[in-house]
Amino acid sequence: MTGREQEIPGFHVPYHRSLMQVVLIAGLPRSAAYMLWTIAAALGMGMRQWWVLPVAIVIHALVAIFIKNDPYFFEILNRALKAPKSLEP
């Protein structure tokens, strides 16, 4: 049986797609896009290192292509970095 056939009347809750999908800004997760472009703007405009801006565009494009395959990559990476380094028996 599929999920639709097992529904109990009165117990169906609609949900919005925005609650289930990652918020992307030009193909990058919001936190990654803010971090990348804040660093690029600080180095590029604040320190007059203009070569940083084209490098940031290339990094943005590569990460956007990578995120297209796995939109939860950064969330999983964050959890893996915070996980304990050893397993207790």
mmCIF file of C-alpha atoms in Angstrom:
data_model
loop_
_atom_site.group_PDB
_atom_site.id
_atom_site.type_symbol
_atom_site.label_atom_id
_atom_site.label_comp_id
_atom_site.label_asym_id
_atom_site.label_seq_id
_atom_site.Cartn_x
_atom_site.Cartn_y
_atom_site.Cartn_z
ATOM 1 C CA MET A 1 0.000 0.000 0.000
ATOM 2 C CA THR A 2 1.161 3.509 -0.690
ATOM 3 C CA GLY A 3 1.062 6.348 1.796
ATOM 4 C CA ARG A 4 -2.096 7.823 0.285
ATOM 5 C CA GLU A 5 -4.085 4.642 0.851
ATOM 6 C CA GLN A 6 -3.141 4.501 4.538
ATOM 7 C CA GLU A 7 -4.187 8.050 5.430
ATOM 8 C CA ILE A 8 -6.581 8.384 8.322
ATOM 9 C CA PRO A 9 -9.241 11.071 7.803
ATOM 10 C CA GLY A 10 -8.547 14.157 9.893
ATOM 11 C CA PHE A 11 -4.871 13.346 10.450
ATOM 12 C CA HIS A 12 -3.398 14.764 7.228
ATOM 13 C CA VAL A 13 -1.176 17.790 7.751
ATOM 14 C CA PRO A 14 -0.102 19.767 4.679
ATOM 15 C CA TYR A 15 3.454 21.068 4.684
ATOM 16 C CA HIS A 16 5.221 23.615 2.553
ATOM 17 C CA ARG A 17 8.053 22.657 0.254
ATOM 18 C CA SER A 18 10.218 25.355 1.825
ATOM 19 C CA LEU A 19 10.318 23.355 5.068
ATOM 20 C CA MET A 20 11.805 20.334 3.311
ATOM 21 C CA GLN A 21 14.334 21.934 0.948
ATOM 22 C CA VAL A 22 17.616 23.733 1.555
ATOM 23 C CA VAL A 23 17.514 27.502 1.002
ATOM 24 C CA LEU A 24 19.897 28.234 -1.886
ATOM 25 C CA ILE A 25 21.367 31.553 -2.965
ATOM 26 C CA ALA A 26 22.513 31.290 -6.589
ATOM 27 C CA GLY A 27 23.012 27.546 -6.168
ATOM 28 C CA LEU A 28 24.821 27.611 -2.789
ATOM 29 C CA PRO A 29 23.358 27.028 0.659
ATOM 30 C CA ARG A 30 22.682 30.343 2.371
ATOM 31 C CA SER A 31 25.412 30.046 5.021
ATOM 32 C CA ALA A 32 28.070 28.995 2.493
ATOM 33 C CA ALA A 33 27.158 31.829 0.116
ATOM 34 C CA TYR A 34 27.265 34.430 2.906
ATOM 35 C CA MET A 35 30.609 33.128 4.159
ATOM 36 C CA LEU A 36 32.214 32.989 0.693
ATOM 37 C CA TRP A 37 31.068 36.419 -0.434
ATOM 38 C CA THR A 38 31.750 38.131 2.896
ATOM 39 C CA ILE A 39 35.347 36.928 2.795
ATOM 40 C CA ALA A 40 35.648 37.826 -0.899
ATOM 41 C CA ALA A 41 34.225 41.314 -0.318
ATOM 42 C CA ALA A 42 36.476 41.921 2.693
ATOM 43 C CA LEU A 43 39.607 40.870 0.834
ATOM 44 C CA GLY A 44 38.631 42.264 -2.553
ATOM 45 C CA MET A 45 37.287 45.648 -1.588
ATOM 46 C CA GLY A 46 38.676 46.210 1.889
ATOM 47 C CA MET A 47 42.258 45.200 1.217
ATOM 48 C CA ARG A 48 42.204 46.074 -2.508
ATOM 49 C CA GLN A 49 43.064 42.518 -3.544
ATOM 50 C CA TRP A 50 40.984 42.505 -6.720
ATOM 51 C CA TRP A 51 42.200 39.052 -7.819
ATOM 52 C CA VAL A 52 40.049 37.538 -5.035
ATOM 53 C CA LEU A 53 36.763 38.386 -6.788
ATOM 54 C CA PRO A 54 37.324 36.209 -9.908
ATOM 55 C CA VAL A 55 38.611 33.410 -7.665
ATOM 56 C CA ALA A 56 35.431 33.678 -5.573
ATOM 57 C CA ILE A 57 33.302 33.484 -8.735
ATOM 58 C CA VAL A 58 35.094 30.291 -9.805
ATOM 59 C CA ILE A 59 34.743 28.772 -6.314
ATOM 60 C CA HIS A 60 31.058 29.717 -6.281
ATOM 61 C CA ALA A 61 30.478 28.037 -9.653
ATOM 62 C CA LEU A 62 32.316 24.847 -8.650
ATOM 63 C CA VAL A 63 30.503 24.537 -5.331
ATOM 64 C CA ALA A 64 27.143 25.222 -7.033
ATOM 65 C CA ILE A 65 27.779 22.338 -9.454
ATOM 66 C CA PHE A 66 28.758 20.106 -6.531
ATOM 67 C CA ILE A 67 25.713 21.119 -4.468
ATOM 68 C CA LYS A 68 23.414 20.285 -7.369
ATOM 69 C CA ASN A 69 24.231 16.594 -6.761
ATOM 70 C CA ASP A 70 24.025 16.691 -2.929
ATOM 71 C CA PRO A 71 22.285 19.758 -1.432
ATOM 72 C CA TYR A 72 22.898 18.562 2.152
ATOM 73 C CA PHE A 73 26.693 18.292 1.811
ATOM 74 C CA PHE A 74 27.510 21.200 4.131
ATOM 75 C CA GLU A 75 25.039 20.054 6.796
ATOM 76 C CA ILE A 76 26.553 16.562 6.787
ATOM 77 C CA LEU A 77 30.103 17.962 6.831
ATOM 78 C CA ASN A 78 29.213 20.172 9.795
ATOM 79 C CA ARG A 79 27.775 17.205 11.725
ATOM 80 C CA ALA A 80 30.807 15.055 10.898
ATOM 81 C CA LEU A 81 33.204 17.711 12.161
ATOM 82 C CA LYS A 82 31.265 18.055 15.429
ATOM 83 C CA ALA A 83 30.939 14.294 16.012
ATOM 84 C CA PRO A 84 33.154 12.609 18.617
ATOM 85 C CA LYS A 85 36.451 11.437 17.186
ATOM 86 C CA SER A 86 36.416 8.069 18.927
ATOM 87 C CA LEU A 87 33.724 5.485 19.513
ATOM 88 C CA GLU A 88 33.085 4.143 22.994
ATOM 89 C CA PRO A 89 32.181 0.442 23.281
#
